[in-house]
Coordinates of C-alpha atoms in Angstrom, one line a residue:
Chain I
M181 CA -131.0 94.9 47.9
M182 CA -134.1 92.5 49.2
L183 CA -131.9 89.2 47.4
E184 CA -128.5 88.6 46.1
V185 CA -127.7 85.6 44.5
N186 CA -123.9 84.8 43.4
Q187 CA -122.6 81.4 42.0
F188 CA -125.6 79.8 42.6
R189 CA -125.8 76.4 41.3
K190 CA -128.2 73.5 41.6
K191 CA -127.9 69.9 40.6
Y192 CA -130.3 66.8 40.8
N193 CA -128.3 63.1 40.5
Q194 CA -124.9 65.5 39.1
H195 CA -127.1 67.1 36.6
L196 CA -127.1 70.7 36.4
V197 CA -130.5 72.3 36.4
L198 CA -130.0 75.8 37.5
E199 CA -127.0 78.1 37.3
I200 CA -127.1 82.0 38.4
S201 CA -123.9 83.6 38.1
E202 CA -125.2 86.9 39.5
L203 CA -128.9 88.2 40.3
R204 CA -129.9 91.0 42.4
I205 CA -133.7 91.5 43.1
S206 CA -135.3 94.4 44.8
E207 CA -138.8 94.9 46.8
G208 CA -141.6 94.5 45.5
I209 CA -143.9 92.2 42.9
H210 CA -141.7 90.0 40.7
W211 CA -143.1 87.7 38.2
F212 CA -140.9 84.3 37.0
V213 CA -141.6 82.8 33.5
G214 CA -140.6 80.1 32.1
K215 CA -141.3 76.6 30.7
N216 CA -142.0 73.5 32.8
G217 CA -138.9 72.1 34.3
S218 CA -137.1 75.2 33.9
G219 CA -136.2 75.6 37.1
K220 CA -138.4 77.6 39.0
S221 CA -139.1 75.9 41.6
T222 CA -135.8 74.6 42.1
F223 CA -135.2 78.4 42.8
F224 CA -137.7 79.1 45.3
K225 CA -137.3 76.2 47.2
S226 CA -133.6 77.0 47.7
L227 CA -134.5 80.6 48.9
A228 CA -137.4 79.1 50.6
G229 CA -134.4 76.9 52.9
I230 CA -136.5 73.4 51.6
I231 CA -133.5 72.2 49.4
P232 CA -129.4 72.5 49.4
F233 CA -127.6 74.3 47.0
E234 CA -124.2 75.8 46.3
G235 CA -123.1 79.0 46.2
S236 CA -124.3 82.1 48.0
L237 CA -128.2 83.1 48.0
L238 CA -128.4 85.9 50.8
F239 CA -132.3 87.3 51.7
Q240 CA -131.5 90.7 53.6
N241 CA -127.7 89.4 54.5
M242 CA -129.3 86.0 55.7
S243 CA -128.9 82.4 54.5
P244 CA -132.4 80.8 53.8
H245 CA -131.3 77.9 56.2
D246 CA -131.1 81.0 59.3
Q247 CA -134.0 80.1 61.4
K248 CA -134.9 84.0 61.4
C249 CA -134.9 84.1 57.7
K250 CA -137.7 81.2 57.4
F251 CA -139.6 83.8 59.2
L252 CA -139.4 86.5 56.7
V253 CA -139.6 84.1 53.3
N254 CA -142.6 82.2 52.9
Y255 CA -143.4 79.7 50.5
S256 CA -146.5 78.1 48.8
E257 CA -145.8 74.8 46.3
A258 CA -147.0 74.6 43.4
E259 CA -148.4 71.2 43.4
P260 CA -148.5 70.9 47.3
K261 CA -147.9 67.5 49.0
Y262 CA -149.1 66.8 52.8
P263 CA -150.2 63.6 54.4
D264 CA -153.4 62.4 53.0
F265 CA -154.2 61.2 56.6
V266 CA -154.1 64.5 58.4
T267 CA -156.1 67.4 58.5
A268 CA -155.6 70.9 56.8
K269 CA -156.7 72.3 60.0
D270 CA -153.8 70.3 62.0
I271 CA -151.2 71.1 59.5
L272 CA -152.0 74.7 59.2
T273 CA -152.6 75.1 63.0
F274 CA -148.8 73.9 63.1
I275 CA -147.5 76.7 60.5
A276 CA -148.9 79.6 62.2
Y277 CA -147.6 78.5 65.7
A278 CA -144.2 78.2 63.9
K279 CA -144.6 81.1 62.0
K280 CA -145.9 83.1 65.4
A281 CA -148.9 84.2 63.2
P282 CA -150.8 87.2 65.2
S283 CA -154.2 86.1 66.6
G284 CA -156.9 85.5 64.0
Q285 CA -154.6 85.4 61.0
L286 CA -155.3 81.8 60.2
A287 CA -158.9 82.4 60.4
D288 CA -159.3 85.0 58.4
L289 CA -157.4 83.4 55.9
V290 CA -159.0 80.2 55.9
S291 CA -162.2 81.7 55.5
H292 CA -160.9 84.6 52.9
F293 CA -160.0 81.3 50.4
G294 CA -163.3 79.1 51.3
V295 CA -161.0 76.3 52.9
V296 CA -162.5 76.8 56.1
D297 CA -165.6 74.7 54.5
Y298 CA -163.5 71.8 54.2
W299 CA -160.2 71.9 56.7
E300 CA -161.5 69.9 59.4
N301 CA -161.4 67.1 56.7
N302 CA -158.9 64.5 55.9
I303 CA -156.6 65.7 53.1
G304 CA -156.8 62.6 51.3
T305 CA -160.4 63.8 50.8
Y306 CA -159.7 66.9 48.8
S307 CA -159.4 67.8 45.2
S308 CA -156.2 69.4 43.7
G309 CA -157.8 72.6 43.7
M310 CA -159.0 72.4 47.3
L311 CA -155.2 71.4 48.2
K312 CA -153.6 74.0 46.1
K313 CA -155.5 76.7 48.8
V314 CA -154.5 75.1 51.4
S315 CA -150.9 75.7 50.7
L316 CA -151.6 79.4 49.3
V317 CA -153.4 80.0 52.6
S318 CA -150.1 78.6 54.5
G319 CA -147.9 80.8 52.0
F320 CA -149.5 83.9 54.2
L321 CA -148.9 83.2 57.4
G322 CA -147.2 84.9 60.0
R323 CA -145.3 88.4 59.1
P324 CA -142.9 87.5 56.2
Q325 CA -141.2 90.0 54.1
L326 CA -141.2 87.9 51.1
I327 CA -144.2 85.7 49.8
I328 CA -143.2 83.3 47.2
L329 CA -146.2 82.0 45.5
D330 CA -145.1 78.9 42.9
E331 CA -147.8 78.8 40.0
P332 CA -150.7 80.3 42.2
F333 CA -152.9 80.6 39.4
I334 CA -152.9 76.7 38.2
L335 CA -155.5 74.4 39.7
V336 CA -157.5 77.0 41.2
D337 CA -161.1 78.6 40.1
A338 CA -162.0 82.1 39.0
T339 CA -163.0 83.0 42.0
S340 CA -160.3 82.1 43.9
I341 CA -158.0 83.7 41.5
D342 CA -159.3 87.3 42.1
K343 CA -159.5 86.7 46.0
L344 CA -155.7 85.8 45.5
Y345 CA -155.4 88.9 43.2
E346 CA -156.9 91.2 46.3
I347 CA -154.7 89.8 49.2
V348 CA -151.9 89.9 47.4
A349 CA -152.1 93.9 46.8
R350 CA -153.9 94.3 50.1
T351 CA -150.8 92.4 51.8
Q352 CA -148.0 94.4 50.1
A353 CA -150.4 97.6 50.9
E354 CA -150.4 97.2 54.5
H355 CA -147.1 95.3 55.2
G356 CA -145.0 96.2 52.5
T357 CA -144.4 92.5 51.4
S358 CA -142.9 91.7 48.4
F359 CA -143.7 88.6 46.3
F360 CA -142.1 85.9 43.7
L361 CA -145.1 84.8 42.0
S362 CA -144.3 82.2 38.9
S363 CA -145.8 80.7 35.8
H364 CA -145.1 78.8 33.2
Q365 CA -147.3 80.7 30.7
D366 CA -146.1 83.9 29.2
L367 CA -149.1 85.8 30.2
L368 CA -149.0 88.6 33.0
P369 CA -151.6 88.8 35.3
E370 CA -153.6 91.8 34.6
K371 CA -154.7 92.8 37.9
L372 CA -151.5 93.2 39.5
K373 CA -149.1 95.7 39.3
I374 CA -145.7 93.6 38.4
D375 CA -142.5 95.6 39.3
S376 CA -140.3 93.4 37.1
V377 CA -140.2 90.2 35.3
F378 CA -137.6 87.4 35.4
I379 CA -137.3 84.9 32.6
V380 CA -136.0 81.5 33.8
D381 CA -134.5 79.7 30.6
N382 CA -131.6 78.1 29.6
K383 CA -130.7 76.9 33.2
T384 CA -130.7 80.2 34.2
I385 CA -132.2 83.4 35.5
V386 CA -132.0 86.7 33.7
K387 CA -134.1 90.0 34.3
Q388 CA -136.4 91.1 31.2
Chain N
M102 CA -137.0 28.6 33.2
R103 CA -133.4 27.9 35.2
A104 CA -132.2 31.8 33.7
V105 CA -135.6 33.3 35.7
F106 CA -134.9 31.2 38.8
I107 CA -131.3 32.5 38.7
I108 CA -132.9 36.4 38.5
F109 CA -135.6 35.8 41.4
Q110 CA -132.7 34.2 43.5
R111 CA -130.5 37.5 43.2
A112 CA -133.6 40.1 42.8
I113 CA -135.5 39.1 45.5
V114 CA -133.9 36.1 48.0
W115 CA -130.4 37.6 48.6
D116 CA -131.7 41.1 48.3
Y117 CA -134.2 40.1 51.5
Y118 CA -131.3 38.4 53.4
R119 CA -129.1 40.9 53.1
K120 CA -131.1 43.7 53.5
N121 CA -132.1 41.6 56.8
V122 CA -128.9 40.6 57.9
L123 CA -129.2 42.2 61.6
F124 CA -132.7 41.1 62.0
L125 CA -131.3 37.6 61.1
L126 CA -128.1 38.4 63.8
V127 CA -130.6 39.1 66.2
I128 CA -132.4 36.1 65.5
V129 CA -129.1 33.8 65.8
L130 CA -128.3 35.5 68.9
F131 CA -131.5 34.8 70.5
A132 CA -131.6 31.2 69.7
F133 CA -128.0 30.1 69.9
G134 CA -126.6 33.5 72.4
F135 CA -129.0 32.7 75.1
L136 CA -130.4 29.2 75.0
S137 CA -128.3 25.9 74.8
G138 CA -129.1 22.9 72.8
Q139 CA -130.7 21.4 75.7
E140 CA -133.2 24.3 76.3
H141 CA -134.1 24.2 72.8
Q142 CA -134.9 20.4 73.2
T143 CA -137.1 21.1 76.3
I144 CA -138.9 24.0 74.4
V145 CA -139.5 21.9 71.3
K146 CA -140.8 18.6 73.7
Q147 CA -142.9 20.9 75.5
A148 CA -144.4 22.7 72.2
L149 CA -145.0 19.1 71.3
N150 CA -147.0 18.0 74.3
S151 CA -149.1 21.5 74.1
P152 CA -152.1 22.2 71.4
K153 CA -151.8 26.0 72.5
L154 CA -148.0 26.3 72.3
L155 CA -147.9 25.1 68.8
V156 CA -150.5 27.4 68.0
Y157 CA -148.3 30.0 69.1
T158 CA -145.1 28.7 67.6
G159 CA -147.6 28.8 64.2
F160 CA -148.5 32.1 64.7
L161 CA -144.6 32.8 65.3
W162 CA -144.2 31.7 61.5
L163 CA -147.3 33.6 60.0
L164 CA -145.7 36.7 61.2
H165 CA -142.1 35.9 59.9
G166 CA -144.4 35.1 56.5
V167 CA -146.1 38.5 56.6
K168 CA -142.5 40.3 57.0
T169 CA -141.7 38.4 53.8
Y170 CA -144.9 39.0 52.1
L171 CA -144.2 42.4 52.8
F172 CA -141.1 43.1 51.7
I173 CA -141.7 41.0 48.1
L174 CA -144.7 43.5 47.5
R175 CA -142.7 46.5 48.4
S176 CA -140.0 45.3 46.0
L177 CA -142.3 44.7 43.3
G178 CA -143.6 48.4 43.9
Q179 CA -140.6 49.6 43.3
P180 CA -139.3 50.7 40.2
E181 CA -135.7 48.9 39.5
F182 CA -137.8 46.0 40.1
R183 CA -140.6 46.5 37.5
F184 CA -139.0 44.2 35.3
L185 CA -140.0 41.4 37.2
F186 CA -143.4 41.6 35.8
H187 CA -142.2 40.2 32.6
L188 CA -142.8 36.9 34.4
R189 CA -146.5 37.0 33.6
L190 CA -145.3 35.8 30.3
L191 CA -144.6 32.6 31.7
N192 CA -147.8 30.1 32.0
L193 CA -149.6 29.8 35.4
W194 CA -148.0 26.6 36.6
Q195 CA -144.3 28.2 35.9
R196 CA -145.2 31.3 38.0
L197 CA -146.3 29.0 41.0
V198 CA -143.5 27.0 40.9
L199 CA -141.3 29.7 40.9
W200 CA -143.3 31.7 43.6
G201 CA -143.2 28.3 45.6
Y202 CA -139.3 28.6 45.5
V203 CA -138.8 32.2 46.7
S204 CA -141.2 31.7 49.1
F205 CA -139.6 28.2 50.8
M206 CA -135.8 30.4 50.3
L207 CA -137.4 33.1 52.2
S208 CA -139.0 31.0 54.9
Q209 CA -135.9 29.1 55.6
L210 CA -135.3 30.9 59.2
T211 CA -138.3 29.0 60.3
F212 CA -138.7 25.7 58.0
L213 CA -134.9 25.0 59.5
Y214 CA -136.1 24.9 62.8
A215 CA -139.6 23.5 62.1
I216 CA -137.5 20.5 60.7
F217 CA -135.7 19.7 64.1
M218 CA -139.7 20.3 65.6
V219 CA -140.8 17.4 63.3
V220 CA -137.9 15.2 63.9
I221 CA -138.2 15.6 67.3
G222 CA -141.8 15.0 67.0
F223 CA -140.9 11.5 65.1
I224 CA -139.0 10.4 67.9
L225 CA -141.4 11.1 70.5
G226 CA -144.5 9.8 68.0
K227 CA -146.2 13.1 67.9
L228 CA -147.7 12.4 64.9
M229 CA -150.6 14.9 65.1
S230 CA -148.1 17.6 66.2
V231 CA -146.0 16.9 63.3
V232 CA -149.0 17.2 60.7
F233 CA -150.0 20.5 62.2
I234 CA -146.3 21.8 62.2
L235 CA -145.7 20.8 58.4
S236 CA -149.0 22.2 57.5
S237 CA -148.0 25.5 59.1
Q238 CA -145.1 25.7 57.1
L239 CA -147.2 24.7 54.3
F240 CA -149.7 27.4 54.7
V241 CA -147.4 30.0 55.4
M242 CA -145.6 29.5 51.9
F243 CA -148.7 28.6 49.9
L244 CA -150.4 32.1 51.2
G245 CA -146.9 33.6 49.9
V246 CA -148.1 32.2 46.7
F247 CA -151.1 33.3 46.8
I248 CA -150.1 36.7 47.6
Y249 CA -147.5 37.3 45.1
E250 CA -149.1 35.7 42.0
R251 CA -152.1 38.1 42.9
R252 CA -149.7 40.9 42.8
I253 CA -147.9 39.9 39.8
R254 CA -151.2 40.2 38.2
Q255 CA -152.1 43.4 38.8
T256 CA -150.2 46.8 36.7
P257 CA -146.7 47.1 38.3
E258 CA -147.9 50.9 39.5
A259 CA -150.8 49.4 41.4
K260 CA -150.4 50.1 45.1
A261 CA -150.2 47.1 47.8
I262 CA -151.2 49.1 50.5
F263 CA -152.5 47.5 54.1
S264 CA -154.2 50.7 55.7
F265 CA -157.1 51.1 57.6
S266 CA -159.0 54.0 58.5
F267 CA -160.7 55.0 61.8
P268 CA -164.5 56.0 62.3
Q269 CA -165.7 59.4 62.0
F270 CA -166.2 59.7 65.6
F271 CA -162.0 58.7 66.5
K272 CA -160.9 62.6 65.4
F273 CA -159.2 64.6 67.0
R274 CA -156.9 67.8 66.7
L275 CA -153.7 66.1 65.7
P276 CA -150.2 67.8 67.1
A277 CA -147.4 67.8 64.5
V278 CA -145.5 65.4 66.6
L279 CA -147.9 62.3 66.2
F280 CA -148.0 63.0 62.3
Y281 CA -145.5 60.3 61.8
H282 CA -147.5 57.9 64.5
K283 CA -150.4 58.1 62.4
Y284 CA -148.9 57.7 59.2
L285 CA -147.1 54.5 60.6
L286 CA -150.9 53.4 61.8
Y287 CA -152.5 54.4 58.2
K288 CA -150.0 53.3 55.7
E289 CA -147.3 51.3 57.5
P290 CA -149.4 49.2 59.7
I291 CA -147.9 45.9 58.8
L292 CA -144.5 47.7 59.6
L293 CA -145.2 48.6 62.7
L294 CA -147.0 45.8 64.2
L295 CA -143.7 43.2 63.4
T296 CA -141.6 46.1 64.8
K297 CA -143.5 46.1 68.3
F298 CA -143.9 42.8 68.3
F299 CA -140.5 41.9 67.8
S300 CA -139.2 44.5 69.9
I301 CA -141.7 43.8 72.8
F302 CA -141.1 40.1 72.5
S303 CA -137.3 40.7 73.1
V304 CA -138.3 42.8 76.3
L305 CA -140.5 39.9 77.4
F306 CA -138.0 37.3 76.9
M307 CA -135.1 39.2 78.8
V308 CA -137.6 39.5 81.6
W309 CA -138.4 36.0 81.4
L310 CA -134.7 35.0 81.1
F311 CA -133.0 37.3 83.8
P312 CA -134.5 35.2 87.0
T313 CA -133.3 31.5 84.9
D314 CA -129.5 32.3 85.8
E315 CA -126.9 34.3 87.2
Y316 CA -127.6 37.3 84.4
D317 CA -127.0 40.6 85.3
H318 CA -127.9 43.9 83.9
R319 CA -126.4 43.8 80.8
L320 CA -128.5 41.4 79.7
F321 CA -131.7 44.3 79.9
S322 CA -129.1 46.5 78.2
I323 CA -128.9 43.9 74.9
A324 CA -132.0 44.4 75.2
A325 CA -132.3 47.6 74.7
V326 CA -129.7 47.6 71.8
I327 CA -132.4 44.9 70.4
I328 CA -135.1 47.3 70.4
A329 CA -133.0 49.8 68.8
V330 CA -132.0 48.0 65.9
S331 CA -135.8 46.5 65.4
H332 CA -136.3 49.8 64.9
L333 CA -134.4 50.4 62.2
R334 CA -136.6 50.7 59.5
I335 CA -139.0 52.7 61.8
C336 CA -136.0 55.4 62.0
S337 CA -135.3 55.4 58.0
Q338 CA -139.1 55.8 57.4
Y339 CA -139.4 58.7 59.5
V340 CA -137.1 60.6 57.7
Y341 CA -138.9 59.4 54.3
F342 CA -141.7 60.6 56.0
H343 CA -140.7 64.1 56.7
N344 CA -138.5 64.8 53.1
S345 CA -141.5 63.2 51.2
H346 CA -144.7 64.4 52.7
L347 CA -143.6 67.6 54.6
A348 CA -141.2 69.1 52.6
V349 CA -142.5 72.0 53.2
F350 CA -142.1 72.1 56.5
N351 CA -138.3 72.8 56.0
N352 CA -139.7 76.4 55.8
L353 CA -140.5 76.5 59.3
P354 CA -138.5 78.9 61.3
L355 CA -137.7 75.9 63.8
G356 CA -135.0 75.8 65.9
F357 CA -132.6 73.2 66.4
W358 CA -133.3 72.3 70.0
Y359 CA -137.1 72.3 69.1
K360 CA -136.9 69.9 66.4
S361 CA -134.4 67.6 68.7
I362 CA -137.2 67.9 71.5
M363 CA -139.7 66.7 68.9
L364 CA -137.8 64.2 67.4
V365 CA -137.3 62.7 71.0
I366 CA -140.9 63.0 72.3
G367 CA -141.4 61.3 69.0
Y368 CA -139.7 58.3 69.4
F369 CA -140.2 58.3 73.5
I370 CA -144.2 57.6 72.3
L371 CA -143.2 55.3 69.9
L372 CA -141.4 53.4 72.2
L373 CA -143.9 53.6 75.1
P374 CA -145.2 49.8 74.7
E375 CA -141.5 48.6 75.2
I376 CA -140.8 51.1 78.2
Y377 CA -144.1 50.5 79.8
L378 CA -143.6 47.0 79.9
F379 CA -139.8 47.0 81.1
M380 CA -140.6 49.7 83.9
V381 CA -143.6 47.3 84.9
R382 CA -142.1 43.7 84.7
A383 CA -138.2 44.5 85.2
Q384 CA -139.0 46.7 88.1
P385 CA -138.7 44.0 90.8
L386 CA -135.4 43.1 89.3
V387 CA -133.9 46.5 88.9
S388 CA -133.4 49.8 90.2
L389 CA -135.2 52.6 89.3
S390 CA -132.3 54.4 88.6
Y391 CA -130.8 51.6 86.2
A392 CA -134.3 51.5 84.6
F393 CA -134.1 55.4 84.1
A394 CA -130.3 54.9 82.5
W395 CA -132.2 52.0 80.5
L396 CA -134.7 54.2 78.9
I397 CA -132.3 57.0 78.4
F398 CA -130.5 54.7 76.5
V399 CA -132.6 53.4 74.0
I400 CA -133.8 56.8 73.0
S401 CA -130.3 57.9 72.2
L402 CA -130.0 54.4 70.1
V403 CA -133.0 55.4 68.3
V404 CA -132.2 59.0 67.8
F405 CA -128.3 58.0 66.5
I406 CA -130.0 55.3 64.1
H407 CA -132.3 58.4 62.9
G408 CA -129.3 61.2 62.3
F409 CA -127.4 58.3 60.6
Q410 CA -130.3 57.9 58.3
Y411 CA -129.2 61.7 56.9
L412 CA -125.6 60.4 55.6
Q413 CA -125.8 60.4 51.8
T414 CA -122.3 59.8 51.2
L415 CA -123.3 56.4 51.8
S416 CA -125.0 54.0 49.7
D417 CA -128.4 51.7 51.5
D418 CA -125.9 48.8 51.5
S419 CA -123.2 50.5 53.0
K420 CA -125.4 51.8 55.5
M421 CA -126.4 48.6 56.7
Q422 CA -122.7 47.3 57.0
Y423 CA -122.1 50.1 59.3
F424 CA -125.0 49.3 61.1
F425 CA -124.4 45.5 61.5
F426 CA -120.4 46.2 62.6
G427 CA -122.0 48.8 64.8
F428 CA -124.4 46.7 66.6
V429 CA -121.9 43.8 67.7
F430 CA -119.5 46.6 68.9
V431 CA -122.1 48.4 71.2
L432 CA -123.2 44.7 72.0
L433 CA -119.3 44.0 73.0
L434 CA -119.2 47.4 74.6
V435 CA -122.4 46.2 76.5
M436 CA -120.7 43.1 77.5
Y437 CA -117.7 44.7 78.6
K438 CA -119.3 46.8 81.4
V439 CA -119.4 50.3 79.5
P440 CA -121.3 52.2 81.7
L441 CA -124.9 53.0 79.8
F442 CA -124.8 57.0 81.0
L443 CA -121.2 57.1 78.6
L444 CA -123.2 55.2 75.9
S445 CA -126.3 57.6 76.0
S446 CA -124.1 60.5 76.0
F447 CA -122.2 59.4 72.9
F448 CA -125.2 58.2 71.2
F449 CA -127.1 61.2 71.7
L450 CA -124.1 63.4 71.2
C451 CA -123.3 62.1 67.7
G452 CA -127.4 61.7 66.9
F453 CA -127.7 65.3 66.9
G454 CA -124.4 65.9 65.8
L455 CA -125.4 64.2 62.7
L456 CA -129.0 65.8 62.4
K457 CA -127.3 69.5 62.9
K458 CA -124.6 69.1 60.6
L459 CA -126.7 66.9 57.6
E460 CA -130.2 67.9 58.2
N461 CA -130.2 71.1 56.2
D462 CA -128.4 69.2 52.9
Y463 CA -130.1 66.3 53.1
E464 CA -132.1 65.8 50.1
P465 CA -133.9 62.7 48.9
V466 CA -132.7 60.5 45.8
Q467 CA -134.6 61.5 42.9

């Protein structure tokens, strides 16, 4: 089993936002659906080791805070926030270094998503769509076994969505990478073979 | 109107003095710990006879004024102080009187000293100098009134940011260790400037004071503590910056020692002006081994202050209390000649310990 969740709880200011008593997820492409504020991003951020939580969340028997686990789990934010006075090149180069990205991977990715056209400008000059593509590039850097793409289809144009479908399918076929994708809309992506759907509602996550 | 005065007194004036208690303590230590009453009189007499020195004094007061302006602008931008924008319901003259009162109350540190200078100026018959001193004080206060009134006329959400941009040719590939430094330059230049000014002034003052009496190395160790304390806000801003702008970096597989070294390098670069000045100006007065121990001591203190920021079980007010008593305690340890390497080891150990234990569990208040 790729992911095992037991007695997971997450509170903000003593207010419970997500509670999962038990959940098992195997490899594959998984779709998480839930309305805004349902707890999708909270779950993803916990799994990526970005925020603390109570309970047990094990990715291949490793805690998300383990250094090894962070090599294997990548996260692309729904609404990315980077310092607006640095360039995407500065940020992505550091992420590529930290994730031990293979040589040439960063160049390929920025070229694929069209980030190369503006990545030497300060982030403060980007539109929300441009910023989102930077975040998508960061999600694919290194050799992760799970890539979490939080709301990947918002903010970006149709061409970029097609490119995203293509790279998700290719990465899974070539490296066996699993994906967690989320959306606040019920529509399933047509061009991707989804292995399972999870509903995020009533402060918990259940398999459909 | 009296009720409004009380509200501003409690929300702004008291809050300022409460949050700057360490700064005030350091100033008092400077003013009354190292200098006698006789020395104060000598300094004031020299200033009254030298227009150049008077201008420098006025500049110092303005700098302190900038610190208070920045504090109020920052407070007005915070959600919990939005209610103060109801001040717009009062007429212009009432608002100006209120801002004048706030500005006056926040200027007490420099105003009281100015009065001391004015009294001596009258005794010596230096009327032009007295006029200059009073004008400088009034200018600092009126400038504050103008800035606050301008801010209150805007919407609460409007951001009062002092920032500047470098020309295009200045761009270069920025290593991650310098992200925070660029943030300070772009988003918090006044904080950086004030901190550096105060910190550098401390070093130069101690270097100047050292040969004037029978001081020993403890004087420089006290300067190190003052430098670290003046970087308190820089340290808390470092933690804020990381968690608000680079939260996604928590997903990066960076080892504890890698992060620790990055932190030490980051602070070393931040402290370069003070370190450089100390090494150059104090070199004839201290040995190389002491200079090295001093450098390690300063960095260990800021690393400890940084690690302490991750303690979420304490409120900001409680943290300030701990810092206050901690500051006094460290000064005592220095005065009792506790070796610097021992203190540095303790602060490094605690700082890195707090970082290792609390960093993963840290989450900014929502």
